[in-house]
Short mmCIF file of C-alpha atoms in Angstrom, two decimals:
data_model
loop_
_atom_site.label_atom_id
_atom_site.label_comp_id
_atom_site.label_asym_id
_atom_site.label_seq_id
_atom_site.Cartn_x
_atom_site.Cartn_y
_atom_site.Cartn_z
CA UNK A 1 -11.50 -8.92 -14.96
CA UNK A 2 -12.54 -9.44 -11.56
CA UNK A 3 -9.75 -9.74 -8.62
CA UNK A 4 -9.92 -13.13 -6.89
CA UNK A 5 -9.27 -13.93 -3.29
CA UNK A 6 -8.75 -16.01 -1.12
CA UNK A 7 -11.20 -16.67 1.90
CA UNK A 8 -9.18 -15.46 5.12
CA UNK A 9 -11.21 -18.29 7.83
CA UNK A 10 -8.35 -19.21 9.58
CA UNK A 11 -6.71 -18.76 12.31
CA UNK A 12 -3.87 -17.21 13.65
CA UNK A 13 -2.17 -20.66 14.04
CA UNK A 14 -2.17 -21.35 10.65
CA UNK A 15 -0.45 -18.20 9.89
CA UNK A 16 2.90 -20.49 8.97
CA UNK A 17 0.47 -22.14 5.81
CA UNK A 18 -0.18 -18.34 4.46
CA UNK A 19 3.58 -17.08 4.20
CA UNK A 20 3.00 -18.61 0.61
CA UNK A 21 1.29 -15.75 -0.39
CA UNK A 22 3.85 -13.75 1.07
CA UNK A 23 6.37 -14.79 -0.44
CA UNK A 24 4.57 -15.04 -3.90
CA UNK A 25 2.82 -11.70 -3.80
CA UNK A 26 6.38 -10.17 -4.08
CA UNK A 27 8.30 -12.37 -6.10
CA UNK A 28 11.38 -11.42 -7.53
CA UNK A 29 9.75 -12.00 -11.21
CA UNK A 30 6.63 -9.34 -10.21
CA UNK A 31 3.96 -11.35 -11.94
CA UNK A 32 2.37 -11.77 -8.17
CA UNK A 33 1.19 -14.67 -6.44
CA UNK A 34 -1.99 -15.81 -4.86
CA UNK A 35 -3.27 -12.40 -3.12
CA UNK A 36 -6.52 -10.75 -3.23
CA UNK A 37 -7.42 -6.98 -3.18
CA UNK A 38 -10.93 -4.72 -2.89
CA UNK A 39 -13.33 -5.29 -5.41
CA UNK A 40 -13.01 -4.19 -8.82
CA UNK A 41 -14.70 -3.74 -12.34
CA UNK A 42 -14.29 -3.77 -16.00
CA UNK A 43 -14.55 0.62 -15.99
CA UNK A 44 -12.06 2.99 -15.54
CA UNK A 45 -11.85 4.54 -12.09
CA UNK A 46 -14.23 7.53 -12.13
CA UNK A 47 -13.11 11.12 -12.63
CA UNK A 48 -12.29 13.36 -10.06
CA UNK A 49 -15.46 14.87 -10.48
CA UNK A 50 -18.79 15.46 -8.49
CA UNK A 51 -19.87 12.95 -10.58
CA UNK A 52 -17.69 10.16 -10.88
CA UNK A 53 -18.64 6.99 -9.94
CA UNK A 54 -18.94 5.55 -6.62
CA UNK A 55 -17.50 2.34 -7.26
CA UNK A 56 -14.10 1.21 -6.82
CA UNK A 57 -11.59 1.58 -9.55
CA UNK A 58 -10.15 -1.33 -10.97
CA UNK A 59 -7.53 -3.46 -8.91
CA UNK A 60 -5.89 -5.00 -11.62
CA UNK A 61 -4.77 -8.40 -13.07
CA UNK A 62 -3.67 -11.39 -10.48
CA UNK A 63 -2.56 -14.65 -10.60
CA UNK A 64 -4.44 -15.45 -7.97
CA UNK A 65 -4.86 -19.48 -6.96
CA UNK A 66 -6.85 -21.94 -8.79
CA UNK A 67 -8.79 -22.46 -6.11
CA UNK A 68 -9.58 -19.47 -5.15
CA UNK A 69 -12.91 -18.43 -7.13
CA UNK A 70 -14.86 -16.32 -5.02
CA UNK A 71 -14.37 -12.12 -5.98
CA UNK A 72 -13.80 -10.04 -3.16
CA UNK A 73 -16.79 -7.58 -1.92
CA UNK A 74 -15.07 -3.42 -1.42
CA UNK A 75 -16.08 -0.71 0.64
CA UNK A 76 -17.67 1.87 -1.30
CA UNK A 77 -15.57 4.40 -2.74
CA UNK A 78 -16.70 8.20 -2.13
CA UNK A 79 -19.24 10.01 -5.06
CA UNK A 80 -17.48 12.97 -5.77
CA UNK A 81 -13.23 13.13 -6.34
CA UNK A 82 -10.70 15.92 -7.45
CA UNK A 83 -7.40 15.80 -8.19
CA UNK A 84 -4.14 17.11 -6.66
CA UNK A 85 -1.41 18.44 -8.83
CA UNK A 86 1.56 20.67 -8.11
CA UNK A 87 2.17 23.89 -9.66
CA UNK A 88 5.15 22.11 -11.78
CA UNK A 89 2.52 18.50 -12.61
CA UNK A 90 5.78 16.35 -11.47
CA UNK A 91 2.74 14.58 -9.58
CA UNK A 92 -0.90 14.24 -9.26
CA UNK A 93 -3.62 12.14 -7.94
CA UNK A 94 -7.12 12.04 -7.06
CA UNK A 95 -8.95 11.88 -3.67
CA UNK A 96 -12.37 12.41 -2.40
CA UNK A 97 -13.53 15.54 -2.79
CA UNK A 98 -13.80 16.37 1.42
CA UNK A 99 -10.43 14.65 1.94
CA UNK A 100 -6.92 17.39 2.25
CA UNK A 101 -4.06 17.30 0.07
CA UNK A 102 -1.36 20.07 1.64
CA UNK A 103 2.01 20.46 0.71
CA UNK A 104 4.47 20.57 3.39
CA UNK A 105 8.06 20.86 3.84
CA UNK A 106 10.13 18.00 2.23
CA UNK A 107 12.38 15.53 4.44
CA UNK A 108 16.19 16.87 5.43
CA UNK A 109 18.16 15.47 3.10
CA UNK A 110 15.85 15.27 -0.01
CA UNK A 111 17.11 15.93 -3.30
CA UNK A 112 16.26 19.56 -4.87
CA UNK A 113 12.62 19.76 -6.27
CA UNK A 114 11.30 17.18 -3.37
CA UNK A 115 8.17 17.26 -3.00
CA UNK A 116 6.06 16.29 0.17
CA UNK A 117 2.38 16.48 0.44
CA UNK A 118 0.17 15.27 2.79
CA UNK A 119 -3.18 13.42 2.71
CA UNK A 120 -6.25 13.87 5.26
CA UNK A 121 -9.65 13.07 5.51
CA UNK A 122 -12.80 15.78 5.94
CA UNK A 123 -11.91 15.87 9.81
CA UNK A 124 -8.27 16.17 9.74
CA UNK A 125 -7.26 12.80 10.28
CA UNK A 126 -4.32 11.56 8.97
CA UNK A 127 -4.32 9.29 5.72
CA UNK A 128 -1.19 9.03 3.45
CA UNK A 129 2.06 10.86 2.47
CA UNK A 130 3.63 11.59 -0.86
CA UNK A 131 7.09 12.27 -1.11
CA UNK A 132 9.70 11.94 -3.86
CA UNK A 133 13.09 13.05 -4.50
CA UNK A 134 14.11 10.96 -1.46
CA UNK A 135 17.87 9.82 -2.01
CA UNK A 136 19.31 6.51 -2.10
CA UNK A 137 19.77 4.75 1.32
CA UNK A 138 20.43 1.01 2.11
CA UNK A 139 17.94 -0.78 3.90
CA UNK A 140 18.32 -1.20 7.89
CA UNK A 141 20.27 -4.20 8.82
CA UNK A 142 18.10 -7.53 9.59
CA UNK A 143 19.15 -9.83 12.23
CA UNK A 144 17.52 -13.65 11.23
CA UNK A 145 16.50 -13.25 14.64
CA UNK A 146 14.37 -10.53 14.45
CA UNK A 147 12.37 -11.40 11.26
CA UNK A 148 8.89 -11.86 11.43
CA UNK A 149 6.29 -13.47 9.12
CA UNK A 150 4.23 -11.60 6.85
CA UNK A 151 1.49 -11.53 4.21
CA UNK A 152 0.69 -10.00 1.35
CA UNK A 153 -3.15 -8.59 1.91
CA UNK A 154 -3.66 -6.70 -1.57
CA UNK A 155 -1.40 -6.07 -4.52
CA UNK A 156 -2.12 -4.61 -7.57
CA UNK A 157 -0.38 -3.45 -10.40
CA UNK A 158 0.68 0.48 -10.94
CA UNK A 159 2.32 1.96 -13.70
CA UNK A 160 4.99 4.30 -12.50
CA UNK A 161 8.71 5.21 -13.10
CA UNK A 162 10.88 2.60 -11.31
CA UNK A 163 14.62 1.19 -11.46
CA UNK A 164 15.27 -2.22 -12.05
CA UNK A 165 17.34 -4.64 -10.10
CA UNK A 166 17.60 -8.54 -8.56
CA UNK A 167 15.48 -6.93 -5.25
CA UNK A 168 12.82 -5.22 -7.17
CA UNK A 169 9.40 -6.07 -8.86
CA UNK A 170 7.27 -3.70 -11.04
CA UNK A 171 5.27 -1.34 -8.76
CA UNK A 172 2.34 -2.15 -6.67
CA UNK A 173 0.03 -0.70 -4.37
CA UNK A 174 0.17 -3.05 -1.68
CA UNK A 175 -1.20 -3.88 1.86
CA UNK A 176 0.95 -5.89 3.85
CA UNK A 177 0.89 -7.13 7.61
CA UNK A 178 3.67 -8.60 9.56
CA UNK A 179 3.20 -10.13 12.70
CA UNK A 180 4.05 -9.31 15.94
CA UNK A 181 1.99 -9.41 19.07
CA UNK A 182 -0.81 -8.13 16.52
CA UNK A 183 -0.53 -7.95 12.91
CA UNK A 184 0.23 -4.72 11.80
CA UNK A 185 -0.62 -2.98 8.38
CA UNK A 186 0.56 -0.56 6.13
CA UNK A 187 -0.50 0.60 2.77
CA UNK A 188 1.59 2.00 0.25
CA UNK A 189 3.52 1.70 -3.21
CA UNK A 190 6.29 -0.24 -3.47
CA UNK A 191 9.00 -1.88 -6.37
CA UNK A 192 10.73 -3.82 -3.52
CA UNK A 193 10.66 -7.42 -2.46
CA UNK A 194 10.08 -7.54 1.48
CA UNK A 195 11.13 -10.43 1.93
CA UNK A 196 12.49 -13.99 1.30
CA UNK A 197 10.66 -17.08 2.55
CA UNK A 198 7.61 -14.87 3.84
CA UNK A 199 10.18 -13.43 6.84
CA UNK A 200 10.88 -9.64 7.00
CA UNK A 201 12.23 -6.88 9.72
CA UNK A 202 10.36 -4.58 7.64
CA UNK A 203 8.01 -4.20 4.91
CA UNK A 204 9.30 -0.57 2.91
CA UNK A 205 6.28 1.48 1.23
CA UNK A 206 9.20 2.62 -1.43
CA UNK A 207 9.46 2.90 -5.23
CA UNK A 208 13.72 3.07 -6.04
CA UNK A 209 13.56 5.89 -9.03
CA UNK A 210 15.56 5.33 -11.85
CA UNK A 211 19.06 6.32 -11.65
CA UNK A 212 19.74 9.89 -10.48
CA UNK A 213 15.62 10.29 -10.08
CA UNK A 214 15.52 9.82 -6.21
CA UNK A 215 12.72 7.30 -4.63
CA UNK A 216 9.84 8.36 -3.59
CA UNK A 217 6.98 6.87 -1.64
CA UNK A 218 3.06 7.43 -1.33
CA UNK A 219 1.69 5.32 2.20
CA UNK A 220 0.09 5.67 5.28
CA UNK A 221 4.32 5.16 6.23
CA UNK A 222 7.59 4.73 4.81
CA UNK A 223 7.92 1.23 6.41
CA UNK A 224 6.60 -0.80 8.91
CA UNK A 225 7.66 -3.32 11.11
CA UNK A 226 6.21 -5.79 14.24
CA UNK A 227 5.75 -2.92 16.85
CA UNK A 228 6.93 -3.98 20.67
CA UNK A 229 4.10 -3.14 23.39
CA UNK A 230 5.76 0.06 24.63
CA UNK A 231 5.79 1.51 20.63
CA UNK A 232 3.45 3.91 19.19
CA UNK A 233 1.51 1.99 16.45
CA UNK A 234 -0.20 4.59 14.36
CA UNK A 235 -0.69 5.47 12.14
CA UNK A 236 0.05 1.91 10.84
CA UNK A 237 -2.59 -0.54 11.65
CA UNK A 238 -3.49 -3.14 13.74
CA UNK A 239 -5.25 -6.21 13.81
CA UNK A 240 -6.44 -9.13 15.95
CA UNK A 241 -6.37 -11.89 13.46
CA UNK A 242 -5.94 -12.29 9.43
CA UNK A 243 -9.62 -11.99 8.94
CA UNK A 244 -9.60 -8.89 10.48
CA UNK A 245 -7.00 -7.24 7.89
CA UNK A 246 -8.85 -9.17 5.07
CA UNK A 247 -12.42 -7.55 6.22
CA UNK A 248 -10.42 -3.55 6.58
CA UNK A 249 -9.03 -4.82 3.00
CA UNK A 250 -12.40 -6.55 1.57
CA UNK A 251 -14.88 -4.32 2.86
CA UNK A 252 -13.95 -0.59 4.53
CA UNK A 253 -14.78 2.38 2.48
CA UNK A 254 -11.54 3.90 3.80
CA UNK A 255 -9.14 1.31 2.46
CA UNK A 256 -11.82 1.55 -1.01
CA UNK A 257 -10.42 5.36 -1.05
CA UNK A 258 -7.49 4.99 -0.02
CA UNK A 259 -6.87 2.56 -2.55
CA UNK A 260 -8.05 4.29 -5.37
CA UNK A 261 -5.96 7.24 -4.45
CA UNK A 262 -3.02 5.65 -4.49
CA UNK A 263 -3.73 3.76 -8.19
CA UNK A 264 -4.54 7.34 -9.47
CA UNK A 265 -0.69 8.42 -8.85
CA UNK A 266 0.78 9.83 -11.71
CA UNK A 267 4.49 10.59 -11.25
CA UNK A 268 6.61 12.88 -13.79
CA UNK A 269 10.36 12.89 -12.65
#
């Protein structure tokens, strides 16, 4: 079943009309709302060999809006893949076959057995972190003040080991922007609503374990919020306009990789 989405020609003052899909694509219920994703297909995503298949792996069922009938057009995804795995398989996923997966030292403060590994691309460039066996920590106070609108780019479906509770939705790999003087992005997993009435101070790349498990996370960043001028945005991203995040989304082979990666997590806690 193909994704659907909807076409991102507005814009930016009609930003207040999208915070439906906001608010929808994390719903407290987690069946989604009307959001749309990189292309997909009927197969499996290929194996993480030199001769998987270079198109993108399935983005999963959506609700998606009545309306909205036109299928989204991805960035091609790289032709060959491997897979990461620790030496203990409490994790693994595949990534292109040029891109770096290196373990590093886990967070202060993790649980015991935290792992942390980071994600590059062929020329070093930064991409995504893993990390699990993050404890349990209450989200950063939110002034109504200081909340800012934001949408819901992509969200798909991902199986993984989650808690359950009133603020939390099945897992997704998501990308989000919120808007500030730009919109910023951030891609990432997530089991947490971001928001109520499209409004956030932050939008938390974060799956809550199940009891005694520890959280853990798999993003280009933990969280991300509406940067001031005089903040370092990277390695979250930034956008003009809506149809700029919707094009990265629709049609960059990075966010096609990128996305794949993070549907092939398998977690083991």
């Amino acid at each position: 079943m193909r994704a659907k989405r909807i076409p991102l020609k507005f814009s930016v003052t009609v930003l207040g009309a999208l915070i439906v899909v906001a608010a929808a694509g994390c719903s407290s219920d987690g069946k989604g709302g009307a959001v749309w994703t990189a292309g997909s297909s009927s197969a499996a995503p290929g194996s993480a060999t030199p001769s998987a298949s270079g198109t993108a792996p399935p983005s999963g069922s959506s609700t998606g809006s009545p309306s909205a009938s036109s299928t989204a057009t991805a960035g091609a995804t790289a032709s060959a893949w491997k897979t990461y795995s620790d030496a203990a398989k409490k994790v693994s996923f595949d990534l292109p076959s040029d891109w770096i997966a290196q373990s590093v030292t886990p967070d202060a403060g993790s649980m015991p057995g935290a792992l942390k590994i980071e994600v590059k691309d062929a020329k070093g460039g930064y991409l995504a972190t893993l990390h699990t066996g993050l404890p349990s920590a209450s989200p950063a106070d939110c002034n109504p003040a200081a909340k800012r609108p934001y949408v819901v780019v992509s969200s798909v479906p991902i199986d993984l080991p989650h808690a359950e509770g009133d603020s939390m939705i099945p897992p997704h790999v998501v990308f989000r922007v919120i808007q500030g003087y730009k919109f910023f992005g951030s891609y990432g997993i997530t089991n947490l609503v971001a928001g109520a009435d499209g409004q956030a101070c932050q939008l938390r790349n974060l799956v809550v374990g199940p009891a005694g498990k520890g959280n853990y996370y798999f993003g280009d960043m933990q969280a991300v919020h509406a940067f001031a001028t005089d903040e370092v945005v990277a390695p979250a991203k930034s956008f003009d306009t809506l149809d700029q995040a919707a094009k990265y989304v629709d049609q960059s082979s990075e966010f096609a990789n990128v996305q794949r990666m993070l549907l092939s997590l398998k977690v083991n806690l």
